[in-house]
Amino acid sequence: MTDLNRRIRALAADPETSFVLIARDGVVELLTGEIVDVETLSDIPLEGADGPREVFAMVPYRQVRERGFEAQDDGTPLRCLLVAEREGLDAEELRAALPDAPIDLRGGGFDISDEEYAGIVEQVIAEEIGRGEGANFVIRRDYRAGYECDDRIAALTWFRALLEHERGAYWTFAVITPGQIAVGASPEAHVVARDGIVTMNPISGTFRHPAGGATRESLTEFLSSTKETEELFMVVDEELKMMSQVCSDGGRITGPHLKEMSRLTHTEYMLRGRSRLDPRDILRETMFAPTVTGSPMQNACAVIRRHERAPRGYYSGVAALFTPNADGGHDLDAPILIRTAYLDRGHLRVPVGATLVRHSDPLGEVGETHGKAAGVLGAIGAIERDHVAETRDDDAPAPARLADDPEIAALLASRNTRLADFWMQPQDAAATGRFGGRSALVVDAEDRFTTMLAHQLRHLGLDVTIAPWSEVTDEAVDAADLVVSGPGPGDPRDPSSPRIARMQQIVARRRATASPLLAVCLSHQILADGLGIELVPLDSPYQGVQKTVPVFGEEASVGFYNTFTARVSPGTTRIGDAEVAADSESGDVYALRGEHFASIQGHLESILSRDGIATLERLTAHALS
């Protein structure tokens, strides 16, 4: 028996000992130390008696309440391991030291039946997406089973299996602490902060490999799917909102790439920007990934609360490693807690979710949850593995990556032809732009698209402040050179909503004094309603839809996220003192302008708005003229 074998056995045998195993970047690390549970992210104790120290934290989903969002409080702890010792291990030696006796599951199945889950999918599409509550939502279900084995031995056994049989994971890990044990292989780095650079890695779109593995033909069909493509674009938009909040330069997109795993392949982008915020603040402002919650984030949390049967625990939270750096601060590495099994006194739980969008097929989303659960269960050997994933020959060449196939690479790269160049390149805000010396107040109506919009306005030279609708004062509304009344979820005709009522007041106040106003999406609809234009629900919501529309003499490619529209008789070009840009057939109003005001139904800040920054400059110039 090796020293490492004895040490692993000793760690596993003591129920009060806490330790973490992490495999990342080809290295396996063993972290040991004392456990401390804290209330908030700011309480994570990064400073010790001797200065900065390393801390590993398990951040539960309920911490999203720190952003003022809804979540059931199930008491899952924000658990910190104060790292006393970090040890790099030889992967092969560790593998040999870990237990490998098969562990049989009994009584396995989902806590919600396929029929019930399909019904929830239909309800969310009809009642939430259909009435404008958001573009996409992730609703989870849990696979549960029993086993006859000590929890710690089971976790180490399944960690070994993941090391042997799962590929493509960002982190493979086992977290073993009293009362909380988790083992998983997360494909997705939610947020990383190193040397002042923040990286986010939105992954969306799930291709379940057919028997025998993925092929060029089967993957081509997946990459050609409108639903899967738009699903990825929507989560990139949502994570860019977060990047624009924490990064001085807003964030740049690179990709797309394929994330190839044993049973699943995903599509992904990388987002990068610069930030000097405390890593705990970066983590707070990016809670949590839209790939496992939905968008807009605030409403997604409310939808999850309405439709999920039980609290989430750690699912969709993050594992976060804070490591002291040479500057006296901390680097952050935080993967999302997905593809993870939770162990508790002989009971296994594997939470999985599907992203629901307007194109979702309920039975397809049921199948996606089965595929994701199978990805974990197959890797740990709890169900039969695909023979391609199961075969392991250390001397054999690595299997060919489909991402290297020229046809697949070209098809993947073609997605970028639909995206705005602005977000594909560095976009430092200009020190002096066309509107230099002017101030803008952006009113946030509960859609953080306002952070991206603010970044673009700064790029045009404006001095921008963002204020939530519930906090902005009339004095602030009056003082700004330009008020940008922002987008948000919900029905613009709802008189009972305090948020809608306040946005109506803001738009009316600027119009009454002929003060420069730019209204976006929801606020465009409110402006139209004030002009006497009818507001109606669309037959099919535009959520992540790219359209080329007329905007006062120019065609503009714009991204749309709306369930309601202002509508005039086809051919109408003026309503009162307002000029109207509308669809020639439906009469749907895309833009309005008049003396010192302009509006747009689409989101010029979206990655889908190829003509977004140019159109924003035009409308801003008109409002300020």
Coordinates of C-alpha atoms in Angstrom, one line a residue:
M1 CA 0.0 0.0 0.0
T2 CA 1.4 3.4 -1.0
D3 CA 1.6 6.4 1.2
L4 CA -1.0 8.2 -0.9
N5 CA -3.3 5.2 -0.6
R6 CA -3.0 5.2 3.2
R7 CA -3.6 8.9 3.3
I8 CA -6.8 8.7 1.1
R9 CA -8.1 5.9 3.3
A10 CA -7.4 7.9 6.5
L11 CA -9.2 11.0 5.0
A12 CA -12.2 8.8 4.0
A13 CA -12.4 7.1 7.4
D14 CA -12.8 10.2 9.5
P15 CA -16.3 11.6 9.2
E16 CA -15.2 14.9 10.7
T17 CA -12.3 15.5 8.3
S18 CA -13.0 17.9 5.3
F19 CA -11.1 17.8 2.0
V20 CA -11.5 18.6 -1.6
L21 CA -10.1 16.9 -4.7
I22 CA -9.9 19.0 -7.9
A23 CA -8.7 17.9 -11.4
R24 CA -8.2 20.9 -13.7
D25 CA -5.8 21.8 -16.4
G26 CA -4.3 18.3 -16.3
V27 CA -3.4 18.5 -12.6
V28 CA -5.1 17.0 -9.5
E29 CA -5.0 19.0 -6.3
L30 CA -5.8 17.9 -2.7
L31 CA -7.0 20.7 -0.4
T32 CA -7.4 20.2 3.3
G33 CA -8.3 22.6 6.1
E34 CA -11.0 23.8 8.5
I35 CA -14.6 24.3 7.5
V36 CA -16.4 27.6 8.2
D37 CA -20.0 28.4 7.1
V38 CA -20.8 32.1 6.4
E39 CA -23.9 34.1 5.6
T40 CA -22.9 36.2 2.6
L41 CA -20.2 36.3 0.0
S42 CA -18.6 39.3 1.6
D43 CA -18.1 37.2 4.7
I44 CA -15.8 34.7 2.9
P45 CA -12.7 35.0 5.0
L46 CA -10.0 35.7 2.5
E47 CA -7.7 37.3 5.1
G48 CA -6.1 35.3 7.8
A49 CA -3.9 36.3 10.7
D50 CA -0.8 36.0 8.5
G51 CA -2.3 37.8 5.4
P52 CA -4.2 36.6 2.3
R53 CA -5.2 32.9 2.4
E54 CA -6.7 30.4 0.0
V55 CA -10.3 29.6 0.4
F56 CA -12.5 27.0 -1.4
A57 CA -16.3 27.8 -1.2
M58 CA -19.4 26.0 -2.2
V59 CA -21.9 28.7 -3.0
P60 CA -25.6 27.6 -3.0
Y61 CA -28.3 28.9 -5.3
R62 CA -30.0 30.7 -2.4
Q63 CA -27.2 33.3 -2.3
V64 CA -28.9 34.9 -5.3
R65 CA -31.0 36.7 -2.7
E66 CA -27.9 38.9 -2.2
R67 CA -28.8 40.5 -5.5
G68 CA -32.4 41.0 -4.3
F69 CA -33.7 38.1 -6.3
E70 CA -36.1 35.4 -5.2
A71 CA -35.0 32.0 -3.9
Q72 CA -36.3 29.5 -1.5
D73 CA -34.2 29.4 1.7
D74 CA -33.5 25.7 2.2
G75 CA -30.6 26.4 4.6
T76 CA -27.9 25.0 2.3
P77 CA -24.7 26.5 3.7
L78 CA -22.3 28.8 2.0
R79 CA -19.5 26.5 3.0
C80 CA -15.8 27.6 3.1
L81 CA -12.8 25.4 3.4
L82 CA -9.9 27.5 4.8
V83 CA -7.1 25.8 2.9
A84 CA -4.3 24.8 5.3
E85 CA -2.5 22.6 2.8
R86 CA -2.6 22.3 -0.9
E87 CA -0.9 19.3 -2.5
G88 CA -0.4 18.5 -6.1
L89 CA -1.0 14.8 -6.8
D90 CA 0.1 12.5 -9.6
A91 CA -3.1 11.6 -11.5
E92 CA -2.3 8.0 -12.2
E93 CA -1.0 7.4 -8.6
L94 CA -4.2 8.9 -7.2
R95 CA -6.4 6.9 -9.5
A96 CA -4.7 3.7 -8.3
A97 CA -5.2 4.8 -4.7
L98 CA -8.9 5.5 -5.0
P99 CA -11.5 2.8 -4.4
D100 CA -13.1 1.2 -7.5
A101 CA -15.5 -1.5 -6.3
P102 CA -18.7 -1.2 -8.3
I103 CA -21.6 0.5 -6.4
D104 CA -25.1 -0.5 -7.5
L105 CA -27.9 2.0 -7.4
R106 CA -31.4 0.9 -6.4
G107 CA -34.8 2.4 -7.0
G108 CA -33.5 5.0 -9.4
G109 CA -35.8 7.5 -11.1
F110 CA -36.8 11.2 -11.4
D111 CA -38.7 12.9 -8.7
I112 CA -41.0 14.4 -11.3
S113 CA -42.5 12.1 -13.9
D114 CA -41.8 12.7 -17.6
E115 CA -45.5 13.6 -18.1
E116 CA -45.5 16.1 -15.2
Y117 CA -42.2 17.7 -16.5
A118 CA -43.6 18.0 -20.0
G119 CA -46.6 19.7 -18.5
I120 CA -44.4 22.2 -16.6
V121 CA -42.6 22.9 -19.9
E122 CA -45.8 23.7 -21.7
Q123 CA -47.0 25.9 -18.8
V124 CA -43.7 27.9 -18.7
I125 CA -43.8 28.5 -22.5
A126 CA -47.5 29.6 -22.4
E127 CA -47.7 31.5 -19.2
E128 CA -44.2 32.9 -18.7
I129 CA -42.5 33.3 -22.1
G130 CA -45.9 33.8 -23.7
R131 CA -46.8 36.8 -21.5
G132 CA -43.4 38.5 -21.7
E133 CA -41.8 37.4 -18.5
G134 CA -38.5 36.5 -20.2
A135 CA -36.7 34.9 -23.1
N136 CA -35.7 31.6 -21.6
F137 CA -36.0 29.7 -18.3
V138 CA -34.3 26.7 -16.9
I139 CA -36.5 24.3 -14.9
R140 CA -34.9 21.4 -13.1
R141 CA -35.8 17.9 -12.0
D142 CA -33.8 15.5 -9.8
Y143 CA -32.7 12.0 -10.5
R144 CA -32.7 10.1 -7.2
A145 CA -31.5 6.6 -6.2
G146 CA -30.2 4.7 -3.2
Y147 CA -27.0 2.8 -2.7
E148 CA -25.4 0.6 -0.1
C149 CA -22.0 2.1 0.7
D150 CA -20.4 4.7 3.0
D151 CA -21.0 8.2 1.5
R152 CA -17.3 9.1 1.5
I153 CA -16.2 5.8 -0.2
A154 CA -18.9 6.3 -2.8
A155 CA -17.8 9.8 -3.5
L156 CA -14.1 8.7 -4.0
T157 CA -15.2 5.7 -6.1
W158 CA -17.3 7.9 -8.4
F159 CA -14.5 10.6 -8.5
R160 CA -12.2 7.9 -9.8
A161 CA -14.8 6.9 -12.4
L162 CA -15.1 10.5 -13.6
L163 CA -11.4 10.8 -13.9
E164 CA -11.3 7.6 -16.0
H165 CA -14.4 8.0 -18.1
E166 CA -15.5 11.6 -18.5
R167 CA -13.6 14.0 -20.8
G168 CA -14.0 17.6 -21.6
A169 CA -14.8 18.7 -18.1
Y170 CA -13.5 22.1 -16.9
W171 CA -13.3 20.8 -13.3
T172 CA -13.7 17.2 -12.0
F173 CA -14.1 17.3 -8.3
A174 CA -15.0 15.7 -5.0
V175 CA -16.0 17.9 -2.1
I176 CA -16.2 15.9 1.2
T177 CA -17.3 17.7 4.3
P178 CA -19.5 16.8 7.3
G179 CA -23.1 16.7 6.0
Q180 CA -22.3 17.9 2.5
I181 CA -20.7 15.6 -0.1
A182 CA -20.6 16.3 -3.8
V183 CA -18.8 14.8 -6.7
G184 CA -19.0 16.0 -10.3
A185 CA -17.5 17.0 -13.6
S186 CA -18.6 20.5 -14.5
P187 CA -18.1 21.5 -18.2
E188 CA -18.6 25.2 -17.6
A189 CA -16.4 27.9 -16.0
H190 CA -18.9 30.4 -14.8
V191 CA -16.5 33.2 -14.0
V192 CA -12.7 33.4 -13.7
A193 CA -10.7 36.4 -12.6
R194 CA -6.9 36.4 -13.0
D195 CA -4.5 39.3 -13.3
G196 CA -7.3 41.8 -13.7
I197 CA -8.9 39.8 -16.6
V198 CA -12.4 38.4 -16.1
T199 CA -13.6 35.5 -18.2
M200 CA -17.0 34.0 -18.5
N201 CA -17.9 30.8 -20.5
P202 CA -21.5 30.6 -21.5
I203 CA -22.3 27.1 -22.7
S204 CA -25.7 26.3 -24.2
G205 CA -27.2 23.9 -26.7
T206 CA -26.9 20.2 -25.8
F207 CA -26.3 17.4 -28.3
R208 CA -26.9 13.9 -26.9
H209 CA -24.6 11.5 -28.7
P210 CA -26.2 8.6 -30.5
A211 CA -25.1 5.1 -29.8
G212 CA -21.5 4.7 -30.8
G213 CA -20.7 8.4 -30.5
A214 CA -21.1 11.6 -32.4
T215 CA -20.5 11.8 -36.1
R216 CA -20.1 14.6 -38.5
E217 CA -23.6 14.0 -39.9
S218 CA -25.4 13.9 -36.5
L219 CA -23.5 16.9 -35.2
T220 CA -24.2 18.9 -38.4
E221 CA -27.9 18.4 -37.8
F222 CA -27.5 19.7 -34.2
L223 CA -25.5 22.8 -35.3
S224 CA -28.1 23.6 -37.9
S225 CA -30.9 23.8 -35.3
T226 CA -32.5 27.2 -35.0
K227 CA -33.6 26.4 -31.4
E228 CA -30.1 25.4 -30.3
T229 CA -28.4 28.4 -32.0
E230 CA -30.8 31.0 -30.6
E231 CA -30.6 29.4 -27.1
L232 CA -26.8 30.0 -27.1
F233 CA -27.2 33.6 -28.4
M234 CA -29.6 34.4 -25.6
V235 CA -27.3 33.2 -22.8
V236 CA -24.4 35.1 -24.3
D237 CA -26.5 38.2 -24.3
E238 CA -27.4 37.6 -20.6
E239 CA -23.8 37.0 -19.6
L240 CA -22.6 40.1 -21.4
K241 CA -25.0 42.0 -19.2
M242 CA -23.0 40.7 -16.2
M243 CA -19.7 41.4 -17.9
S244 CA -20.8 45.0 -18.6
Q245 CA -21.6 45.4 -14.9
V246 CA -18.2 44.2 -13.6
C247 CA -15.8 45.1 -16.4
S248 CA -14.6 48.6 -17.4
D249 CA -14.5 47.6 -21.1
G250 CA -17.8 45.8 -21.2
G251 CA -16.6 42.4 -22.5
R252 CA -15.5 40.9 -25.8
I253 CA -16.8 37.7 -27.4
T254 CA -14.6 35.0 -28.9
G255 CA -15.7 31.7 -30.3
P256 CA -17.9 29.8 -30.8
H257 CA -16.3 26.5 -29.8
L258 CA -17.5 22.9 -29.2
K259 CA -17.3 21.4 -25.7
E260 CA -17.0 17.7 -26.4
M261 CA -17.7 15.4 -23.5
S262 CA -18.3 11.6 -23.3
R263 CA -22.0 11.5 -23.9
L264 CA -22.8 15.2 -24.7
T265 CA -21.5 18.0 -26.9
H266 CA -22.2 21.6 -26.1
T267 CA -21.6 24.9 -27.9
E268 CA -19.9 27.7 -26.1
Y269 CA -18.5 31.2 -26.3
M270 CA -15.8 32.9 -24.2
L271 CA -16.3 36.5 -22.9
R272 CA -13.4 38.5 -21.6
G273 CA -13.0 42.0 -20.0
R274 CA -11.0 43.9 -17.5
S275 CA -11.9 44.5 -13.8
R276 CA -10.3 45.5 -10.6
L277 CA -13.2 44.6 -8.3
D278 CA -12.8 42.3 -5.3
P279 CA -13.4 38.7 -6.6
R280 CA -16.3 38.3 -4.1
D281 CA -18.0 41.3 -5.7
I282 CA -17.4 39.9 -9.1
L283 CA -19.0 36.6 -8.0
R284 CA -22.0 38.5 -6.5
E285 CA -22.7 40.5 -9.6
T286 CA -22.5 37.5 -11.8
M287 CA -24.8 35.2 -9.7
F288 CA -25.9 33.1 -11.5
A289 CA -25.3 31.7 -15.0
P290 CA -28.3 32.2 -17.3
T291 CA -27.5 28.8 -18.7
V292 CA -28.9 27.3 -15.5
T293 CA -31.4 30.0 -14.6
G294 CA -32.7 31.9 -17.6
S295 CA -33.1 35.6 -18.6
P296 CA -33.7 38.2 -17.7
M297 CA -32.1 37.0 -14.4
Q298 CA -34.5 38.7 -11.9
N299 CA -37.6 37.3 -13.5
A300 CA -35.9 33.9 -14.1
C301 CA -35.5 33.5 -10.3
A302 CA -39.2 34.3 -9.8
V303 CA -40.2 31.8 -12.5
I304 CA -38.0 29.1 -10.9
R305 CA -39.7 29.8 -7.5
R306 CA -43.1 29.4 -9.1
H307 CA -42.5 26.2 -11.1
E308 CA -39.8 24.1 -9.3
R309 CA -41.2 21.7 -6.7
A310 CA -38.2 22.0 -4.2
P311 CA -35.3 24.2 -3.4
R312 CA -32.2 23.9 -5.5
G313 CA -29.5 23.4 -2.9
Y314 CA -26.1 23.8 -4.6
Y315 CA -27.5 23.1 -8.1
S316 CA -26.7 26.1 -10.4
G317 CA -24.5 27.7 -7.7
V318 CA -20.8 27.6 -8.0
A319 CA -17.7 26.0 -6.5
A320 CA -15.3 28.9 -6.0
L321 CA -11.6 28.8 -5.4
F322 CA -10.0 32.1 -4.2
T323 CA -6.2 31.9 -4.5
P324 CA -3.8 34.6 -3.2
N325 CA -1.9 36.3 -6.1
A326 CA 1.3 38.4 -6.4
D327 CA -0.6 41.7 -6.1
G328 CA -1.8 41.0 -2.6
G329 CA -5.3 40.1 -3.8
H330 CA -7.0 36.9 -4.9
D331 CA -7.6 35.2 -8.2
L332 CA -11.0 33.5 -8.6
D333 CA -11.8 30.2 -10.4
A334 CA -15.5 29.3 -10.2
P335 CA -17.2 26.6 -12.2
I336 CA -20.9 26.1 -12.2
L337 CA -22.3 23.3 -10.0
I338 CA -23.9 21.2 -12.7
R339 CA -23.2 17.5 -13.8
T340 CA -22.9 16.9 -10.1
A341 CA -24.1 14.1 -7.8
Y342 CA -24.9 14.9 -4.1
L343 CA -24.6 12.1 -1.6
D344 CA -26.4 11.9 1.7
R345 CA -26.6 8.8 3.9
G346 CA -27.0 6.3 1.1
H347 CA -29.1 8.6 -1.1
L348 CA -27.9 9.9 -4.5
R349 CA -29.3 13.1 -6.1
V350 CA -28.4 14.4 -9.6
P351 CA -30.2 17.6 -10.4
V352 CA -30.6 18.4 -14.1
G353 CA -32.4 21.1 -16.1
A354 CA -33.5 22.0 -19.6
T355 CA -33.5 25.5 -21.1
L356 CA -37.0 26.4 -22.2
V357 CA -37.4 28.8 -25.1
R358 CA -40.3 29.7 -27.4
H359 CA -39.3 26.9 -29.8
S360 CA -39.1 24.2 -27.1
D361 CA -40.7 20.9 -27.7
P362 CA -41.9 19.5 -24.3
L363 CA -40.9 15.9 -25.1
G364 CA -37.5 17.2 -26.4
E365 CA -36.8 19.0 -23.1
V366 CA -37.8 15.8 -21.2
G367 CA -35.2 14.0 -23.3
E368 CA -32.6 16.6 -22.6
T369 CA -32.9 16.1 -18.9
H370 CA -32.5 12.3 -19.4
G371 CA -29.4 12.9 -21.5
K372 CA -27.8 15.2 -18.9
A373 CA -28.5 12.8 -16.0
A374 CA -27.2 9.9 -18.1
G375 CA -24.0 11.9 -18.7
V376 CA -23.3 11.9 -15.0
L377 CA -24.7 8.4 -14.2
G378 CA -22.8 6.8 -17.2
A379 CA -19.5 8.4 -16.3
I380 CA -19.7 7.1 -12.7
G381 CA -20.8 3.7 -13.9
A382 CA -24.2 3.8 -12.4
I383 CA -25.7 3.0 -15.8
E384 CA -24.3 1.3 -18.8
R385 CA -21.6 3.4 -20.5
D386 CA -21.4 4.0 -24.2
H387 CA -18.7 1.6 -25.5
V388 CA -16.8 4.5 -27.1
A389 CA -16.6 6.3 -23.7
E390 CA -15.9 3.1 -21.8
T391 CA -12.9 2.0 -23.8
R392 CA -9.7 3.4 -22.4
D393 CA -6.3 2.6 -23.7
D394 CA -3.5 4.9 -22.4
D395 CA -1.3 3.9 -25.4
A396 CA -3.9 4.6 -28.0
P397 CA -4.1 8.0 -29.8
A398 CA -6.8 10.3 -28.5
P399 CA -10.0 10.2 -30.5
A400 CA -10.4 12.8 -33.3
R401 CA -12.1 15.9 -32.2
L402 CA -15.1 16.8 -34.4
A403 CA -14.3 20.5 -33.8
D404 CA -11.2 19.9 -36.0
D405 CA -13.3 18.7 -38.9
P406 CA -13.2 21.6 -41.5
E407 CA -16.9 21.3 -42.3
I408 CA -17.9 21.4 -38.6
A409 CA -15.5 24.3 -37.9
A410 CA -16.9 26.3 -40.9
L411 CA -20.6 25.6 -39.8
L412 CA -19.8 26.7 -36.3
A413 CA -17.9 29.8 -37.3
S414 CA -20.8 30.8 -39.6
R415 CA -22.8 31.7 -36.6
N416 CA -20.8 34.8 -36.1
T417 CA -22.1 36.3 -39.3
R418 CA -25.3 37.0 -37.4
L419 CA -23.6 38.8 -34.5
A420 CA -22.7 42.4 -33.9
D421 CA -19.0 43.3 -34.7
F422 CA -19.1 45.7 -31.8
W423 CA -19.0 42.8 -29.2
M424 CA -16.5 40.7 -31.2
Q425 CA -13.7 43.3 -30.7
P426 CA -12.2 45.3 -27.8
Q427 CA -14.5 48.3 -27.1
D428 CA -12.9 50.6 -24.6
A429 CA -15.1 53.6 -24.0
A430 CA -13.9 56.6 -25.9
A431 CA -12.6 59.4 -23.7
T432 CA -14.3 62.0 -25.9
G433 CA -16.9 60.8 -28.4
R434 CA -19.6 62.5 -30.4
F435 CA -21.6 63.2 -27.3
G436 CA -18.8 64.0 -25.0
G437 CA -19.7 66.4 -22.1
R438 CA -23.3 65.2 -22.0
S439 CA -24.9 63.1 -19.2
A440 CA -27.2 60.2 -19.6
L441 CA -29.4 58.5 -16.9
V442 CA -30.4 54.9 -17.8
V443 CA -33.4 53.7 -15.9
D444 CA -33.3 50.0 -15.3
A445 CA -36.8 48.4 -15.4
E446 CA -35.5 45.0 -14.2
D447 CA -33.5 43.9 -17.3
R448 CA -29.8 44.2 -17.0
F449 CA -29.6 44.8 -20.7
T450 CA -29.2 48.3 -19.4
T451 CA -25.6 47.5 -18.4
M452 CA -24.8 46.8 -22.1
L453 CA -26.7 49.8 -23.2
A454 CA -24.8 52.0 -20.8
H455 CA -21.5 50.6 -22.0
Q456 CA -22.4 51.5 -25.6
L457 CA -23.5 55.0 -24.6
R458 CA -20.2 55.5 -22.9
H459 CA -18.5 54.3 -26.1
L460 CA -20.3 57.2 -27.8
G461 CA -18.9 59.6 -25.2
L462 CA -21.8 60.1 -22.7
D463 CA -21.3 60.2 -19.0
V464 CA -23.7 57.4 -17.9
T465 CA -25.4 56.5 -14.7
I466 CA -27.7 53.5 -14.2
A467 CA -30.5 53.7 -11.7
P468 CA -33.2 51.1 -10.8
W469 CA -36.7 52.2 -11.5
S470 CA -37.7 51.9 -7.8
E471 CA -34.9 54.2 -6.7
V472 CA -34.6 56.9 -9.3
T473 CA -35.9 60.3 -8.2
D474 CA -37.7 63.0 -10.2
E475 CA -34.8 65.3 -9.5
A476 CA -32.4 62.8 -11.2
V477 CA -34.8 62.4 -14.1
D478 CA -34.9 66.2 -14.6
A479 CA -31.2 66.7 -14.2
A480 CA -29.9 64.4 -16.9
D481 CA -29.1 65.7 -20.4
L482 CA -30.6 62.4 -21.8
V483 CA -32.9 59.9 -20.1
V484 CA -32.8 56.4 -21.5
S485 CA -35.9 54.7 -20.3
G486 CA -34.9 51.0 -20.4
P487 CA -36.3 47.6 -21.2
G488 CA -37.9 45.1 -18.8
P489 CA -40.3 42.1 -18.6
G490 CA -44.0 42.1 -18.2
D491 CA -47.2 43.5 -19.8
P492 CA -46.9 47.3 -20.6
R493 CA -50.7 47.6 -20.2
D494 CA -50.7 46.3 -16.6
P495 CA -52.0 49.2 -14.4
S496 CA -51.4 47.3 -11.2
S497 CA -47.6 47.0 -11.6
P498 CA -45.7 49.6 -9.7
R499 CA -42.8 49.2 -12.1
I500 CA -44.9 49.9 -15.1
A501 CA -46.6 52.8 -13.4
R502 CA -43.2 54.4 -12.5
M503 CA -41.8 53.9 -16.1
Q504 CA -45.0 55.6 -17.4
Q505 CA -44.3 58.5 -15.1
I506 CA -40.7 58.9 -16.2
V507 CA -41.6 58.8 -19.9
A508 CA -44.4 61.3 -19.4
R509 CA -42.3 63.6 -17.3
R510 CA -39.6 63.9 -20.0
R511 CA -42.2 64.3 -22.8
A512 CA -44.0 67.0 -20.9
T513 CA -40.9 69.2 -20.7
A514 CA -39.6 68.3 -24.2
S515 CA -36.4 66.9 -22.6
P516 CA -34.3 64.5 -24.5
L517 CA -35.6 60.9 -24.1
L518 CA -34.6 57.6 -25.6
A519 CA -37.1 54.7 -24.9
V520 CA -36.1 51.1 -25.4
C521 CA -38.4 48.0 -25.7
L522 CA -40.8 48.0 -22.8
S523 CA -40.4 51.8 -22.5
H524 CA -40.9 52.1 -26.3
Q525 CA -44.3 50.4 -25.8
I526 CA -45.1 52.8 -22.9
L527 CA -44.2 55.8 -25.1
A528 CA -46.4 54.4 -27.9
D529 CA -49.3 53.9 -25.5
G530 CA -48.9 57.5 -24.4
L531 CA -49.2 58.6 -28.0
G532 CA -52.5 56.6 -28.3
I533 CA -51.0 53.7 -30.3
E534 CA -52.6 50.3 -29.6
L535 CA -50.5 47.7 -27.7
V536 CA -51.2 44.0 -28.5
P537 CA -49.5 40.7 -27.7
L538 CA -47.6 39.1 -30.6
D539 CA -49.0 35.8 -32.0
S540 CA -45.6 34.3 -31.2
P541 CA -43.1 36.0 -28.9
Y542 CA -39.9 37.4 -30.3
Q543 CA -37.3 36.1 -27.9
G544 CA -33.8 36.2 -29.3
V545 CA -35.1 36.9 -32.8
Q546 CA -33.0 38.8 -35.4
K547 CA -35.0 41.0 -37.8
T548 CA -34.0 43.5 -40.5
V549 CA -36.4 46.4 -40.0
P550 CA -36.9 50.0 -41.4
V551 CA -35.7 52.7 -39.0
F552 CA -36.4 56.1 -40.6
G553 CA -35.0 55.5 -44.0
E554 CA -32.4 52.9 -43.2
E555 CA -32.7 49.1 -42.9
A556 CA -31.2 47.9 -39.6
S557 CA -30.5 44.4 -38.4
V558 CA -31.7 44.3 -34.8
G559 CA -32.2 41.7 -32.1
F560 CA -35.7 41.5 -30.6
Y561 CA -36.9 40.3 -27.2
N562 CA -40.6 41.2 -26.9
T563 CA -43.9 39.6 -26.4
F564 CA -46.0 42.8 -26.9
T565 CA -45.9 45.3 -29.8
A566 CA -47.3 48.7 -30.6
R567 CA -49.3 48.4 -33.8
V568 CA -50.7 50.9 -36.3
S569 CA -52.6 50.5 -39.5
P570 CA -50.2 49.5 -42.3
G571 CA -48.8 52.5 -44.1
T572 CA -49.1 54.8 -41.2
T573 CA -46.1 57.1 -41.0
R574 CA -47.2 59.7 -38.4
I575 CA -49.2 59.7 -35.1
G576 CA -49.7 63.1 -33.8
D577 CA -46.3 64.8 -33.4
A578 CA -44.5 61.4 -33.8
E579 CA -42.9 59.9 -36.9
V580 CA -43.5 56.2 -37.1
A581 CA -41.3 53.4 -38.5
A582 CA -43.5 50.3 -38.8
D583 CA -43.8 47.0 -40.7
S584 CA -45.5 47.6 -44.0
E585 CA -47.7 44.5 -43.7
S586 CA -48.4 44.0 -40.0
G587 CA -48.2 47.7 -38.8
D588 CA -45.9 46.6 -35.9
V589 CA -44.1 49.7 -34.8
Y590 CA -40.3 49.3 -34.7
A591 CA -39.3 52.9 -33.9
L592 CA -40.8 56.4 -33.0
R593 CA -39.3 59.8 -33.1
G594 CA -40.4 63.4 -32.5
E595 CA -39.1 66.6 -31.0
H596 CA -36.4 65.5 -28.5
F597 CA -37.5 61.9 -28.3
A598 CA -36.8 58.6 -30.0
S599 CA -37.6 55.0 -29.3
I600 CA -36.8 51.5 -30.5
Q601 CA -38.6 48.2 -30.0
G602 CA -35.5 46.1 -30.5
H603 CA -32.4 45.8 -28.3
L604 CA -29.7 47.7 -30.0
E605 CA -27.2 46.5 -27.3
S606 CA -27.9 42.9 -28.1
I607 CA -25.2 40.7 -29.8
L608 CA -27.9 40.1 -32.4
S609 CA -28.0 43.8 -33.4
R610 CA -25.5 43.9 -36.2
D611 CA -26.5 47.6 -36.8
G612 CA -27.0 48.3 -33.1
I613 CA -24.3 50.8 -32.3
A614 CA -24.9 52.8 -35.5
T615 CA -28.6 52.9 -35.0
L616 CA -28.2 53.9 -31.3
E617 CA -26.0 56.8 -32.4
R618 CA -28.6 57.9 -34.8
L619 CA -31.4 57.8 -32.3
T620 CA -29.4 59.4 -29.6
A621 CA -28.3 62.2 -31.9
H622 CA -32.0 62.9 -32.8
A623 CA -33.1 63.0 -29.1
L624 CA -30.3 65.3 -28.2
S625 CA -30.6 67.6 -31.3

